[in-house]
Coordinates of C-alpha atoms in Angstrom, one line a residue:
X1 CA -60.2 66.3 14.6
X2 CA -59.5 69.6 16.2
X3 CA -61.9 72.9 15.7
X4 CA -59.8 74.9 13.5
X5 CA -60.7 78.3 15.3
X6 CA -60.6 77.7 19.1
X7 CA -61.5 81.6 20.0
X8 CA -65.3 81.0 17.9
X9 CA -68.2 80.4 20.1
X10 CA -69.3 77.0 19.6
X11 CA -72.8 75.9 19.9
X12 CA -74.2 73.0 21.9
X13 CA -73.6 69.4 19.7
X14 CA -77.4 69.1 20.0
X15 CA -77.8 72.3 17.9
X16 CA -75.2 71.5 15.3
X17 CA -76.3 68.7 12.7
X18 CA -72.9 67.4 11.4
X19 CA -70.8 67.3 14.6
X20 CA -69.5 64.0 15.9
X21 CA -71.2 62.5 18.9
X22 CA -72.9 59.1 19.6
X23 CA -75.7 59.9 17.4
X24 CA -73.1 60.7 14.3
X25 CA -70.4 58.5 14.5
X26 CA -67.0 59.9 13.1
X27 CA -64.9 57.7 11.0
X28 CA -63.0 55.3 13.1
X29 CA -65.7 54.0 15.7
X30 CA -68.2 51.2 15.0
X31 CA -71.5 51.5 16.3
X32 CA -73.0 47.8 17.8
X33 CA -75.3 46.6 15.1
X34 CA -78.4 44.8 17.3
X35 CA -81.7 47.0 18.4
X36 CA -80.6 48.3 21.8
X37 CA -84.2 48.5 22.6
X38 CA -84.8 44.7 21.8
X39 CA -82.5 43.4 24.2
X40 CA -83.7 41.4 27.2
X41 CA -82.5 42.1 30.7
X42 CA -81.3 38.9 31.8
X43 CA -78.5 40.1 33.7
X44 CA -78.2 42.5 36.9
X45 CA -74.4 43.3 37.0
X46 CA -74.1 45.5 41.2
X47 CA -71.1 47.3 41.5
X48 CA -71.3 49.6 37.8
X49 CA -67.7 51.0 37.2
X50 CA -65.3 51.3 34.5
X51 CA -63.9 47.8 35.4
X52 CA -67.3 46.0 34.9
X53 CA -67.9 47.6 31.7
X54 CA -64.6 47.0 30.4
X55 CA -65.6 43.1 31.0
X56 CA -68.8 42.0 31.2
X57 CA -70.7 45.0 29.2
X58 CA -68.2 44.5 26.4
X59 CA -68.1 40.7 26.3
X60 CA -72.0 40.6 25.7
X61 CA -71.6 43.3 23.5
X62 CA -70.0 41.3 21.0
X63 CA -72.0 38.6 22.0
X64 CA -75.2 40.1 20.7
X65 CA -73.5 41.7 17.5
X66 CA -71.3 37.8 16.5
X67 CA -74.4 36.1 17.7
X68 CA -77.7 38.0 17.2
X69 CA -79.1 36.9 20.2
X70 CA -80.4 39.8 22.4
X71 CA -80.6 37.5 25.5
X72 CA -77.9 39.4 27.5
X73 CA -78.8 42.5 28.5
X74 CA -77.6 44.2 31.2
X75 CA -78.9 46.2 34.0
X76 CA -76.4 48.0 35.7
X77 CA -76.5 48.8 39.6
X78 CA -74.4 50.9 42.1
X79 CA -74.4 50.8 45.4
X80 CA -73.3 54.1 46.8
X81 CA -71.5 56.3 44.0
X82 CA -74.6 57.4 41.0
X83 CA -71.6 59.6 39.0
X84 CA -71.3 56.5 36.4
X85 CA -75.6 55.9 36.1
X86 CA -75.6 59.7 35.9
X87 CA -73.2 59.8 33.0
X88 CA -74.8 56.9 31.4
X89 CA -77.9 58.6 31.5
X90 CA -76.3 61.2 29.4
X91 CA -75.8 58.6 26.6
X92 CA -78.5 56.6 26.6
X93 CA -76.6 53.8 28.2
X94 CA -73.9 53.8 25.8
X95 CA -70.7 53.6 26.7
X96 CA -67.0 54.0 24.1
X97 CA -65.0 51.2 24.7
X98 CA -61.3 51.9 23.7
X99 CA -59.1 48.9 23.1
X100 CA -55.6 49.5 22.5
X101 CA -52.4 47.5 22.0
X102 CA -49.2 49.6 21.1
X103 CA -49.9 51.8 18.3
X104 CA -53.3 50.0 17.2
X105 CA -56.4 51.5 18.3
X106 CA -59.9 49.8 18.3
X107 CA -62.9 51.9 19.3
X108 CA -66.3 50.8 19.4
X109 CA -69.7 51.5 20.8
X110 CA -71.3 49.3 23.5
X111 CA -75.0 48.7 23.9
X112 CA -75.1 45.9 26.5
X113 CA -76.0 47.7 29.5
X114 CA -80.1 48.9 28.7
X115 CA -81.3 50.3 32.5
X116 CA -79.6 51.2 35.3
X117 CA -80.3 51.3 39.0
X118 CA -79.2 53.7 42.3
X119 CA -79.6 51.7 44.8
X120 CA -79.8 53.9 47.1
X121 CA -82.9 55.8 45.6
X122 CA -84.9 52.9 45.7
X123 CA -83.7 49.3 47.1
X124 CA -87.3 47.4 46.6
X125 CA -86.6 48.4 42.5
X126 CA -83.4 46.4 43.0
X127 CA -84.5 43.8 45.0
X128 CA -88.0 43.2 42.2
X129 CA -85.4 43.5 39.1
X130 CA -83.2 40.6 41.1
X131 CA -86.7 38.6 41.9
X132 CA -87.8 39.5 38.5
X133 CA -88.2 35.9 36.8
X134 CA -86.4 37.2 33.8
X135 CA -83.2 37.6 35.6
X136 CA -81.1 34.6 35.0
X137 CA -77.9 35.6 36.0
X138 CA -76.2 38.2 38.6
X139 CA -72.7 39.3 39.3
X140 CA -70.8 41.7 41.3
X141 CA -67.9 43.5 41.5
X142 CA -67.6 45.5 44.9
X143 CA -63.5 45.2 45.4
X144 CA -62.0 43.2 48.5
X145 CA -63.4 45.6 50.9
X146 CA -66.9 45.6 50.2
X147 CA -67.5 41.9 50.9
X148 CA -66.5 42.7 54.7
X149 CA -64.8 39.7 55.2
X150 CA -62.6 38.8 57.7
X151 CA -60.1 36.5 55.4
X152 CA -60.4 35.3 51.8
X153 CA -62.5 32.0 53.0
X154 CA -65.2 34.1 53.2
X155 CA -66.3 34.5 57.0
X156 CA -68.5 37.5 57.4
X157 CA -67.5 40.1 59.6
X158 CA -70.4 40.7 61.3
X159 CA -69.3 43.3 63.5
X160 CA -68.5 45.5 60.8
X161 CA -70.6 48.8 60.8
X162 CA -72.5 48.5 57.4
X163 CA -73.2 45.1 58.0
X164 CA -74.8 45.7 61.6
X165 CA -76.6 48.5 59.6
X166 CA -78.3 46.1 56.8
X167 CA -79.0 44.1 59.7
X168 CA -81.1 46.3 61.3
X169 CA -82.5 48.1 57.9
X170 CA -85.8 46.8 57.2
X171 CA -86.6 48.5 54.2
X172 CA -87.3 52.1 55.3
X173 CA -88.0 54.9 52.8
X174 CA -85.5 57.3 54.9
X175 CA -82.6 54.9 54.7
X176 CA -80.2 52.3 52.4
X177 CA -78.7 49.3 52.2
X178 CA -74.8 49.9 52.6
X179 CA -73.8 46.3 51.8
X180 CA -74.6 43.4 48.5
X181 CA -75.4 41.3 51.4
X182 CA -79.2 43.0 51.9
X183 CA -80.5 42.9 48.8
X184 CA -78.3 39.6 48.0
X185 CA -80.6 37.9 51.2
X186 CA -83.8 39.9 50.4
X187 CA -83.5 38.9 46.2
X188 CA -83.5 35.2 48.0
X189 CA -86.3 35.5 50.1
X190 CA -88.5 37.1 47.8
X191 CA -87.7 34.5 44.8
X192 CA -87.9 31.9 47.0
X193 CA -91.7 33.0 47.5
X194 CA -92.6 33.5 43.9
X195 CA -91.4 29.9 43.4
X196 CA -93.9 28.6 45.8
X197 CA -96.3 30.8 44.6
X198 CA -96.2 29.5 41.0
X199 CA -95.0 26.5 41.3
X200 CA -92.3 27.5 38.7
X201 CA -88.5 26.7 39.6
X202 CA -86.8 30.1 39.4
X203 CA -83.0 29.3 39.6
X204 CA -80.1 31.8 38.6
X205 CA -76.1 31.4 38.1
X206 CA -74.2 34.2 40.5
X207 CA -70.6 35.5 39.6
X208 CA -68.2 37.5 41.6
X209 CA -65.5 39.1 39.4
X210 CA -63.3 39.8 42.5
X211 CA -60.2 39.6 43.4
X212 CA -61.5 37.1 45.9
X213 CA -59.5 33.3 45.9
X214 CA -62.7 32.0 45.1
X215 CA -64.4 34.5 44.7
X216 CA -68.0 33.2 44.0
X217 CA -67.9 30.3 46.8
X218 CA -66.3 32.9 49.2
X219 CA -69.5 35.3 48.4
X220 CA -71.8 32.1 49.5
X221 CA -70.5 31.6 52.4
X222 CA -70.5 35.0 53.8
X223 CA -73.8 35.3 52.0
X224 CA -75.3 31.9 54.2
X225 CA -73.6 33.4 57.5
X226 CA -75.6 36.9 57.2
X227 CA -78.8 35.4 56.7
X228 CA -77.9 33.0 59.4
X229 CA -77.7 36.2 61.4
X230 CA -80.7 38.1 59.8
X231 CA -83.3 35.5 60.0
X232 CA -84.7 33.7 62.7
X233 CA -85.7 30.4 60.9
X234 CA -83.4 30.7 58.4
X235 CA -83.5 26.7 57.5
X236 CA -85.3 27.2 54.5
X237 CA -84.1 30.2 52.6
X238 CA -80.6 28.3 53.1
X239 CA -81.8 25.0 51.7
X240 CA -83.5 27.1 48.6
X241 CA -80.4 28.5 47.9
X242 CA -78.3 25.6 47.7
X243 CA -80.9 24.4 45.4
X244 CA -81.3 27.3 43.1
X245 CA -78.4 29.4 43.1
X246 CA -75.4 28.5 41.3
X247 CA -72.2 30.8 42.6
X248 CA -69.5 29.9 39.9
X249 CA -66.1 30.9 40.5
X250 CA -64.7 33.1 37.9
X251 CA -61.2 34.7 36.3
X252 CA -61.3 37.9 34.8
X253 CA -58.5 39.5 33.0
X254 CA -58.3 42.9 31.5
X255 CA -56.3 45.8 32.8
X256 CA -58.2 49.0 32.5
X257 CA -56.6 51.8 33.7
X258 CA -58.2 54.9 35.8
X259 CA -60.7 57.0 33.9
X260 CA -58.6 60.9 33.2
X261 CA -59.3 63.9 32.1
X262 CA -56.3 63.4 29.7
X263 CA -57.8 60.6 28.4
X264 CA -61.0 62.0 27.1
X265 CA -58.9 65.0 26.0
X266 CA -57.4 63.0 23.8
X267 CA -60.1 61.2 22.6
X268 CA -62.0 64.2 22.0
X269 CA -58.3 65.4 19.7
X270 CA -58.8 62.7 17.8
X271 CA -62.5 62.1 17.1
X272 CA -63.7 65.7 17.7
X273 CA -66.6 65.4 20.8
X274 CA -66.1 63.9 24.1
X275 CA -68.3 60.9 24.4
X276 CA -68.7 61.2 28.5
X277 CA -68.4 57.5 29.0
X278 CA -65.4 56.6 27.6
X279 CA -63.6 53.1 28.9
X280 CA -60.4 52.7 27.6
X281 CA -58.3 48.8 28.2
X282 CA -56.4 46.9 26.4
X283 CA -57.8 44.8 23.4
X284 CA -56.8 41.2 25.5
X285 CA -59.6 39.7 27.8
X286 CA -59.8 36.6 29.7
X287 CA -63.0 35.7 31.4
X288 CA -63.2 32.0 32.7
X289 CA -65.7 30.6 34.9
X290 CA -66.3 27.0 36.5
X291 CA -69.0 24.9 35.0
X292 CA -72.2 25.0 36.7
X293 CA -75.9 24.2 36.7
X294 CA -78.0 26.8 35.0
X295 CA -78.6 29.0 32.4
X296 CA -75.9 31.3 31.2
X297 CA -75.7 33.2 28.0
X298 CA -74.5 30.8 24.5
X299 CA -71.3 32.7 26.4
X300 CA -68.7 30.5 24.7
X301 CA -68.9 31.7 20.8
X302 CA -67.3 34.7 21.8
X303 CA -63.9 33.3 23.9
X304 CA -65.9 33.0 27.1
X305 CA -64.0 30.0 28.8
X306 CA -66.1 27.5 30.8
X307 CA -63.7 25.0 33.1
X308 CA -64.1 22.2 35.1
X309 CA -61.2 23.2 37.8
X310 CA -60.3 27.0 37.8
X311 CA -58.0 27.1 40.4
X312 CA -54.9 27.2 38.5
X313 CA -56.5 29.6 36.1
X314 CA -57.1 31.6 38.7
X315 CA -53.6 31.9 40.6
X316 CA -51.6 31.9 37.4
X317 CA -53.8 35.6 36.7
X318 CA -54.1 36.5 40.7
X319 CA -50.2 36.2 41.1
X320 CA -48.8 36.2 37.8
X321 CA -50.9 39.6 37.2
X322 CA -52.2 41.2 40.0
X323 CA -49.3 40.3 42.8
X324 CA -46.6 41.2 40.0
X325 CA -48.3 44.6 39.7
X326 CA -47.3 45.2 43.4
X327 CA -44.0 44.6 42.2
X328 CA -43.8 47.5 39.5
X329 CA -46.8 49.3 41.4
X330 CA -44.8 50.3 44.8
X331 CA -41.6 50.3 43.0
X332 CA -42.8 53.0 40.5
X333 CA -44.3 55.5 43.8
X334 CA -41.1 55.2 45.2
X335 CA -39.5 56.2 42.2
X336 CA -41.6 59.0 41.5
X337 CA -43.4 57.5 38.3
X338 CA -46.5 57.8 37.0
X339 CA -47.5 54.5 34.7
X340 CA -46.3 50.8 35.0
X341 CA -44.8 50.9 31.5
X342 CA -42.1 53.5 33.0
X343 CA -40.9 51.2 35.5
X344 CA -41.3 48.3 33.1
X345 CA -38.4 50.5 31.0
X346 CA -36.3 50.1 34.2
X347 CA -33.9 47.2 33.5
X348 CA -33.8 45.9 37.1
X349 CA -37.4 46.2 37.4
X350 CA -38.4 44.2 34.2
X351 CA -36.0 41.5 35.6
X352 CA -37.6 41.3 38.9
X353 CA -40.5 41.0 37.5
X354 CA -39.5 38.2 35.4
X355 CA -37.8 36.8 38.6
X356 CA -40.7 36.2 40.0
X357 CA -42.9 34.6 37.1
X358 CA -39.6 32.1 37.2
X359 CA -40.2 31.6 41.7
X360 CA -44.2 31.3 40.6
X361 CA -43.3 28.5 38.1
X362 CA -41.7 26.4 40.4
X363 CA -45.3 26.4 42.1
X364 CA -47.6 26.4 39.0
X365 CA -45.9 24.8 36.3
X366 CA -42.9 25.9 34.1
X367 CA -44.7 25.6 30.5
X368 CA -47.6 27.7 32.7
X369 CA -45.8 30.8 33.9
X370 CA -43.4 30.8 30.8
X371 CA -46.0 31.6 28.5
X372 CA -48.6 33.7 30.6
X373 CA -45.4 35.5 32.3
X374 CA -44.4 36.6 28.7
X375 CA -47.6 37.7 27.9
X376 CA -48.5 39.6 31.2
X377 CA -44.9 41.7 30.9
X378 CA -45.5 42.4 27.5
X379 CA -49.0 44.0 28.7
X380 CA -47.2 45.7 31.0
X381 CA -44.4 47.4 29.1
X382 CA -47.7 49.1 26.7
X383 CA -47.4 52.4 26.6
X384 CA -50.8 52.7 25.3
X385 CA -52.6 51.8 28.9
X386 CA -50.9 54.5 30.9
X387 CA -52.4 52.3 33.5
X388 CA -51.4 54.5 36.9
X389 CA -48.9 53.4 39.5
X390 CA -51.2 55.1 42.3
X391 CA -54.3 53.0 40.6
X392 CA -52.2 49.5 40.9
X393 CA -50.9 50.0 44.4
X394 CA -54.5 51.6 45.9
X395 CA -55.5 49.6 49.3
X396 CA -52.1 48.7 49.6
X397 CA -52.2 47.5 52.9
X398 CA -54.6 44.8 51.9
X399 CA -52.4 43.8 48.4
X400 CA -49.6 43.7 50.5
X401 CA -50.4 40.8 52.5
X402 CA -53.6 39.2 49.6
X403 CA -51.3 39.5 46.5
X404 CA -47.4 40.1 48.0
X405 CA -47.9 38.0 51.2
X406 CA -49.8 35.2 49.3
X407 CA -47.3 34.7 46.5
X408 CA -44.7 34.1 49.2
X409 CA -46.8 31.2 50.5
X410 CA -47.6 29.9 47.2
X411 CA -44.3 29.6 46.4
X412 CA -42.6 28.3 49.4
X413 CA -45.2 26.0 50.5
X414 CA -46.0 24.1 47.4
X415 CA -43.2 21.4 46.7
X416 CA -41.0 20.4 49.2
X417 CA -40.5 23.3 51.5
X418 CA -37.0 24.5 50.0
X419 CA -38.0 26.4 47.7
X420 CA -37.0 30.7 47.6
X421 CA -39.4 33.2 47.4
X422 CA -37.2 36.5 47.3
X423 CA -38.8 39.0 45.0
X424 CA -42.5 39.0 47.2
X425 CA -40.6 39.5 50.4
X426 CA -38.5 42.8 47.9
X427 CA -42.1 44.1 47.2
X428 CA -43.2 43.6 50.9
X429 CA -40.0 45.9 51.9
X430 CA -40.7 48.3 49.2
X431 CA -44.5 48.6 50.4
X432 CA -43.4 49.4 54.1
X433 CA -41.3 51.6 53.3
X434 CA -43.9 53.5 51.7
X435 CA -45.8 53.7 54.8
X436 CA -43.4 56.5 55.8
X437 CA -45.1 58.7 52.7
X438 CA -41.7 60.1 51.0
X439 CA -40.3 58.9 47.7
X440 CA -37.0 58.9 47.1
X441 CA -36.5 62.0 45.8
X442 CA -38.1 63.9 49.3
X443 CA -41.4 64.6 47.7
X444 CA -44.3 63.3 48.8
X445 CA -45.6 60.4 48.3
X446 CA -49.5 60.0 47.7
X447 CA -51.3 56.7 48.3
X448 CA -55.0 55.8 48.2
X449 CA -55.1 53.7 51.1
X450 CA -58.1 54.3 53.8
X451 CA -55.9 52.1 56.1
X452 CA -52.9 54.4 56.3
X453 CA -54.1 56.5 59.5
X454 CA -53.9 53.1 61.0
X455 CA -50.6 52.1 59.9
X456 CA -48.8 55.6 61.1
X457 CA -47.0 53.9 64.0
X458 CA -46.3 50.8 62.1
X459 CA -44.2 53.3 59.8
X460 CA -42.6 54.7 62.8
X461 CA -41.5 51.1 63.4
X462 CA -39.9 50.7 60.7
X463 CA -38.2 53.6 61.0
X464 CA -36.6 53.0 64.3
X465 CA -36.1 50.0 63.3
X466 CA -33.9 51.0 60.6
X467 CA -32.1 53.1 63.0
X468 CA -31.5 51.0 65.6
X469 CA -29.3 48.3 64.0
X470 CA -31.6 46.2 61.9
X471 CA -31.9 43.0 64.3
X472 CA -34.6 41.1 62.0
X473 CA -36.2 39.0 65.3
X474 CA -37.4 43.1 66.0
X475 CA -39.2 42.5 62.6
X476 CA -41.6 40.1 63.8
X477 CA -43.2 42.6 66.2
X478 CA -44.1 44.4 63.4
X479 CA -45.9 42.2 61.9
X480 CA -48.0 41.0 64.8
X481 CA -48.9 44.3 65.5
X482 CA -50.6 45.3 61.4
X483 CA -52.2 41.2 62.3
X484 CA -53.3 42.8 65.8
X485 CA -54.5 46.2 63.6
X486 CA -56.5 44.4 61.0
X487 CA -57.3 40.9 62.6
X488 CA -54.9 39.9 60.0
X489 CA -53.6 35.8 60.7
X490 CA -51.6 35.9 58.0
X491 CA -49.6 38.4 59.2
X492 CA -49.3 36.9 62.8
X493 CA -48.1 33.6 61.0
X494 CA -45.5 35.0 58.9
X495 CA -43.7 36.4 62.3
X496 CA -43.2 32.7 62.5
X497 CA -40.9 32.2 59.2
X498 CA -37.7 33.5 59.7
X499 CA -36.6 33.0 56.2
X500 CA -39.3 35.6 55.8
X501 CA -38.0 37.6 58.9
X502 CA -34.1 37.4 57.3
X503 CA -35.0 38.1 53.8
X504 CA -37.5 41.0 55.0
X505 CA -34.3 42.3 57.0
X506 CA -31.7 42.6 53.9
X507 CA -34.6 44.1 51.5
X508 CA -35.7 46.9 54.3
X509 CA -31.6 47.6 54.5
X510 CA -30.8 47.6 50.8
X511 CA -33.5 49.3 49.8
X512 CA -33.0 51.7 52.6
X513 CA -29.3 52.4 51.8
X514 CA -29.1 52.4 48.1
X515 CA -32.6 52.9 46.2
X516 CA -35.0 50.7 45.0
X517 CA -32.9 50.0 41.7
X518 CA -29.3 49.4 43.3
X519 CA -31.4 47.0 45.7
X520 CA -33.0 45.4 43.2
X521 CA -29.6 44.9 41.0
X522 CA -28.5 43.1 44.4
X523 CA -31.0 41.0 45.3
X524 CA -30.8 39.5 40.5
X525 CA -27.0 39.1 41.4
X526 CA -27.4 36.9 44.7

C-alpha cells in the first residue's frame, strides 16, 4: 500500500484516523486475541533481541491465543544495548512477527512480552522482578561471548574484565553490572532469603538458548564457580540452588535474519506504516528442552518439545545448522555475496553442503541427518530470509573452532577412528583465508569479528605460509599460536592430527590457487 502522491506533506499516523499502524490493523496481519494487560509476568527472558523474540516471545504468543491461558508473560531485559526496550516502548510492547516460507507470508502481532527492563538504569528492579515470587521461569540469551567462559564445559573465566568488575560492584547507584552472572548470583541470594522468611519453597526452571553444548548445565557451572568467588561462605547459597533451580538444557531452531532498513521498507510497501519492531524469520521453529522439576508453562500444546536425553537433538541442530552455515557463511564473503540462498544457488556449494550432512550421519545416524539435512538445505536455499552472509559468519574466530572445529571431532572421533571429515577442515581453510580481509574479486572484505586485531599476524602466517612452499608440519604452528592467543585447547590439540594438518594443507592450496568453487569441485570429485 504505497501513498499515491509522495511530494504531499503527510501528517503524523497519530493525527490521521484511517492510517495503518498497530492500533488499525491493515488487511493481512492478525492481531493476538488475549488482554495484553491480563497477562501474568511469569517469565524474565535477559538478553531482549530480535532472536529472543523471534522464539520465545512468539512461542507464548500462540500459547496464550491456542490456549487462553495468560500465565506466560514476559518481561524482557537487556543488559547493555536499550535501542530494542526503547523501540518497544514505542509500541506498547508489541512487536510484528513476519514468518515467511518461499512465496507465503504470515504476519502477526505479538503481545507476550508486557514490561521491559534496562539493566543498567536500575539493577535492584532486575534483581526484585527475578526474586519476585511470581517469576517461575528465566532464560537468557547473551551469545557465546557473554558467558565469559573459558571452553564450552563451562569454567568461568574469572580473570576476565567484566567479571572482576561484577565482582567488585556492590550495588552502587553510579555503576552496572556488565555480566548475567551478578544479578544471576544476587536473584539467588535474595530468593534464597524470602524462602526462609516465609517459609514458602520458591523454586524456578532456568534456560539458556545459547549456542552453548549444554547450554543450561554449562550456565550452572560457571554460575556455581562465580559465587564460589563472590561469597565468602558460599555453602549455602550453593546447596539452595541445587535444590531450587532447575537449569534445563535446551534446542532452539529458527533462523532470523538481521533487522534492515530494506526490510521495513518493504514492509511498510506492502502494509502502508512501518511498525518499528518488526521481526522477520521463517515460519519453522524448534524449541526442545530436557525434562526437569518445576513449573513451566502447559508449553507442550503448542509444539514445545520436552525430552528426556537432548543431546542428539541438540548436535543434529548445532552441526547440522549452525556449523553448515560456516560452510555457505565464509564461502559466500569470499565470493562477494550477500545472502546464504545465493551461495545455496552455487552448485558446488549446495553439494558441500550436502557433503557434510552425509560425514555428520556417519556420526549421528543416517535416517537422522537424511531427513533434518533435507530440511535445513531447503531453509537455506529460501529466498525469502535474505538471512546475511556477514550475520552467519560474525565472531568467526570463535565458529571456527565451536561449530567448524567441533564437527571435525564429531565426526572423526565417533565410530572407529577411520572415518573422513573433509568438508569442516574446507570451511576451516576458507575461514583463514579470510583473515587476510580480501575477497576474491580484490575488494574488501568486511567481517564482524572483535577478535580480528588479534588474528593480524596469524593472517600473515598464512600468508607466508602459502608462499613458502606449503610444508603442512608449518601448519601446526599456526594453530598453537590462535590456542596461545585465545587460551584455546582445542586448537593446541588439533596441531596433533595430521590428517587434520594434510587435509588443512590441500584446502589452503586449492582454495588459494583456483577459488573457492574450483576448490570445492575438487575436493566432491576426490
Amino acid at each position: 500500500m504505497k501513498n499515491s502522491n509522495p511530494t504531499a506533506t503527510v501528517p503524523p499516523l497519530s493525527s490521521v484516523p484511517n492510517e495503518p499502524s498497530l492500533d488499525n490493523l491493515p488487511a493481512g496481519i492478525q492481531n493476538f486475541s488475549y488482554d495484553q494487560h491480563a497477562v501474568i509476568p511469569t517469565h524474565v527472558h535477559i538478553g531482549l533481541g530480535w532472536f529472543s523474540m523471534a522464539h520465545l516471545a512468539a512461542i507464548a504468543n500462540q500459547y496464550m491465543n491456542e490456549t487462553g491461558k495468560l500465565d506466560w508473560g514476559i518481561v524482557g531485559v537487556s543488559m547493555h544495548n536499550r535501542s530494542t526496550i526503547d523501540a518497544l516502548a514505542k509500541t506498547k510492547n508489541r512487536i510484528v512477527l513476519s514468518q515467511r516460507e518461499n512465496s507465503t507470508r504470515n504476519v502477526i502481532v505479538v503481545g507476550s512480552i508486557v514490561d521491559t527492563i534496562f539493566a543498567p538504569d536500575d539493577p535492584q528492579k532486575l534483581v526484585k522482578r527475578m526474586s519476585n515470587p511470581q517469576t517461575k521461569l528465566i532464560s537468557f540469551t547473551v551469545t557465546a561471548g557473554g558467558h565469559h567462559m573459558l571452553d564450552q564445559n563451562g569454567n568461568l573465566n574469572l580473570t576476565s574484565p567484566d567479571i572482576v568488575h561484577d565482582l567488585n560492584y556492590h550495588g552502587e547507584s553510579t555503576d552496572h553490572p556488565h555480566t548475567i552472572y551478578w544479578p544471576l548470583a544476587s536473584f539467588s541470594l535474595e530468593r534464597m532469603q524470602l524462602e526462609k522468611a516465609t517459609g514458602v519453597a520458591l523454586p524456578c526452571t532456568i534456560l539458556s538458548l545459547d549456542n552453548v553444548q549444554r547450554n543450561s548445565e554449562t550456565l550452572k557451572t560457571a554460575l556455581q564457580q562465580y559465587i564460589k568467588a563472590s561469597f565468602e561462605a558460599p555453602e549455602e547459597v550453593l546447596t539452595w540452588i541445587d535444590k531450587n533451580l532447575d537449569f534445563r538444557i535446551t534446542v532452539v531452531d529458527r533462523i532470523t535474519p538481521k533487522d534492515t532498513i530494506e526490510a521495513h521498507s518493504e514492509f511498510k510497501d506492502d502494509f502502508g506504516f512501518d511498525p518499528a519492531v518488526l521481526v522477520n524469520t521463517e515460519m519453522r521453529w524448534q524449541l526442545a528442552v530436557q525434562n526437569g522439576r518445576f513449573w513451566v508453562p502447559d508449553w507442550q500444546k503448542t509444539g514445545v518439545k520436552e525430552v528426556s536425553d537432548i543431546e542428539l537433538v541438540w548436535k543434529a541442530k548445532y552441526l547440522g545448522l549452525n556449523a553448515a552455515h560456516q560452510i555457505l557463511g565464509n564461502a559466500g564473503l569470499r565470493l562477494g555475496l550477500r545472502y546464504i540462498y545465493e551461495v545455496m544457488e552455487l552448485a558446488e556449494m549446495r553439494q558441500l553442503v550436502e557433503l557434510f550432512h552425509a560425514e555428520l550421519a556417519t556420526a549421528l545416524g543416517y535416517e537422522l541427518m537424511r531427513d533434518y539435512g533435507a530440511t535445513v538445505r531447503s531453509r537455506f536455499a529460501d529466498h525469502a530470509l535474505k538471512d546475511q552472509n556477514r550475520r552467519v559468519c560474525a565472531g568467526g574466530r570463535r565458529k571456527a573452532s565451536e561449530r567448524v572445529a567441533y564437527a571435525y571431532e564429531v565426526i572423526v572421533q565417533t565410530g572407529d577412528g577411520t572415518r573422513q571429515s573433509r568438508v569442516p577442515v574446507f570451511t576451516f581453510a576458507n575461514w583463514l583465508l579470510n583473515l587476510q580481509g580480501i575477497d576474491e574479486r580484490g575488494i574488501e572484505l568486511e567481517q564482524d569479528d572483535p577478535d580480528l586485531p588479534l588474528l593480524a599476524d596469524v593472517a600473515t602466517d598464512v600468508s607466508n605460509w602459502l608462499r613458502s612452499g606449503s610444508d603442512w608440519q608449518k601448519l601446526a604452528q599456526i594453530l598453537r599460536r590462535i590456542g596461545e592467543i585465545f587460551a584455546d585447547n582445542r586448537m593446541i590439540l588439533l596441531a596433533t592430527k595430521s590428517s587434520f594438518l594434510h587435509e588443512l594443507a590441500w584446502s589452503l592450496a586449492e582454495i588459494s590457487e583456483h577459488g573457492i568453487l574450483l576448490a570445492a569441485r575438487h575436493l566432491l570429485e576426490r
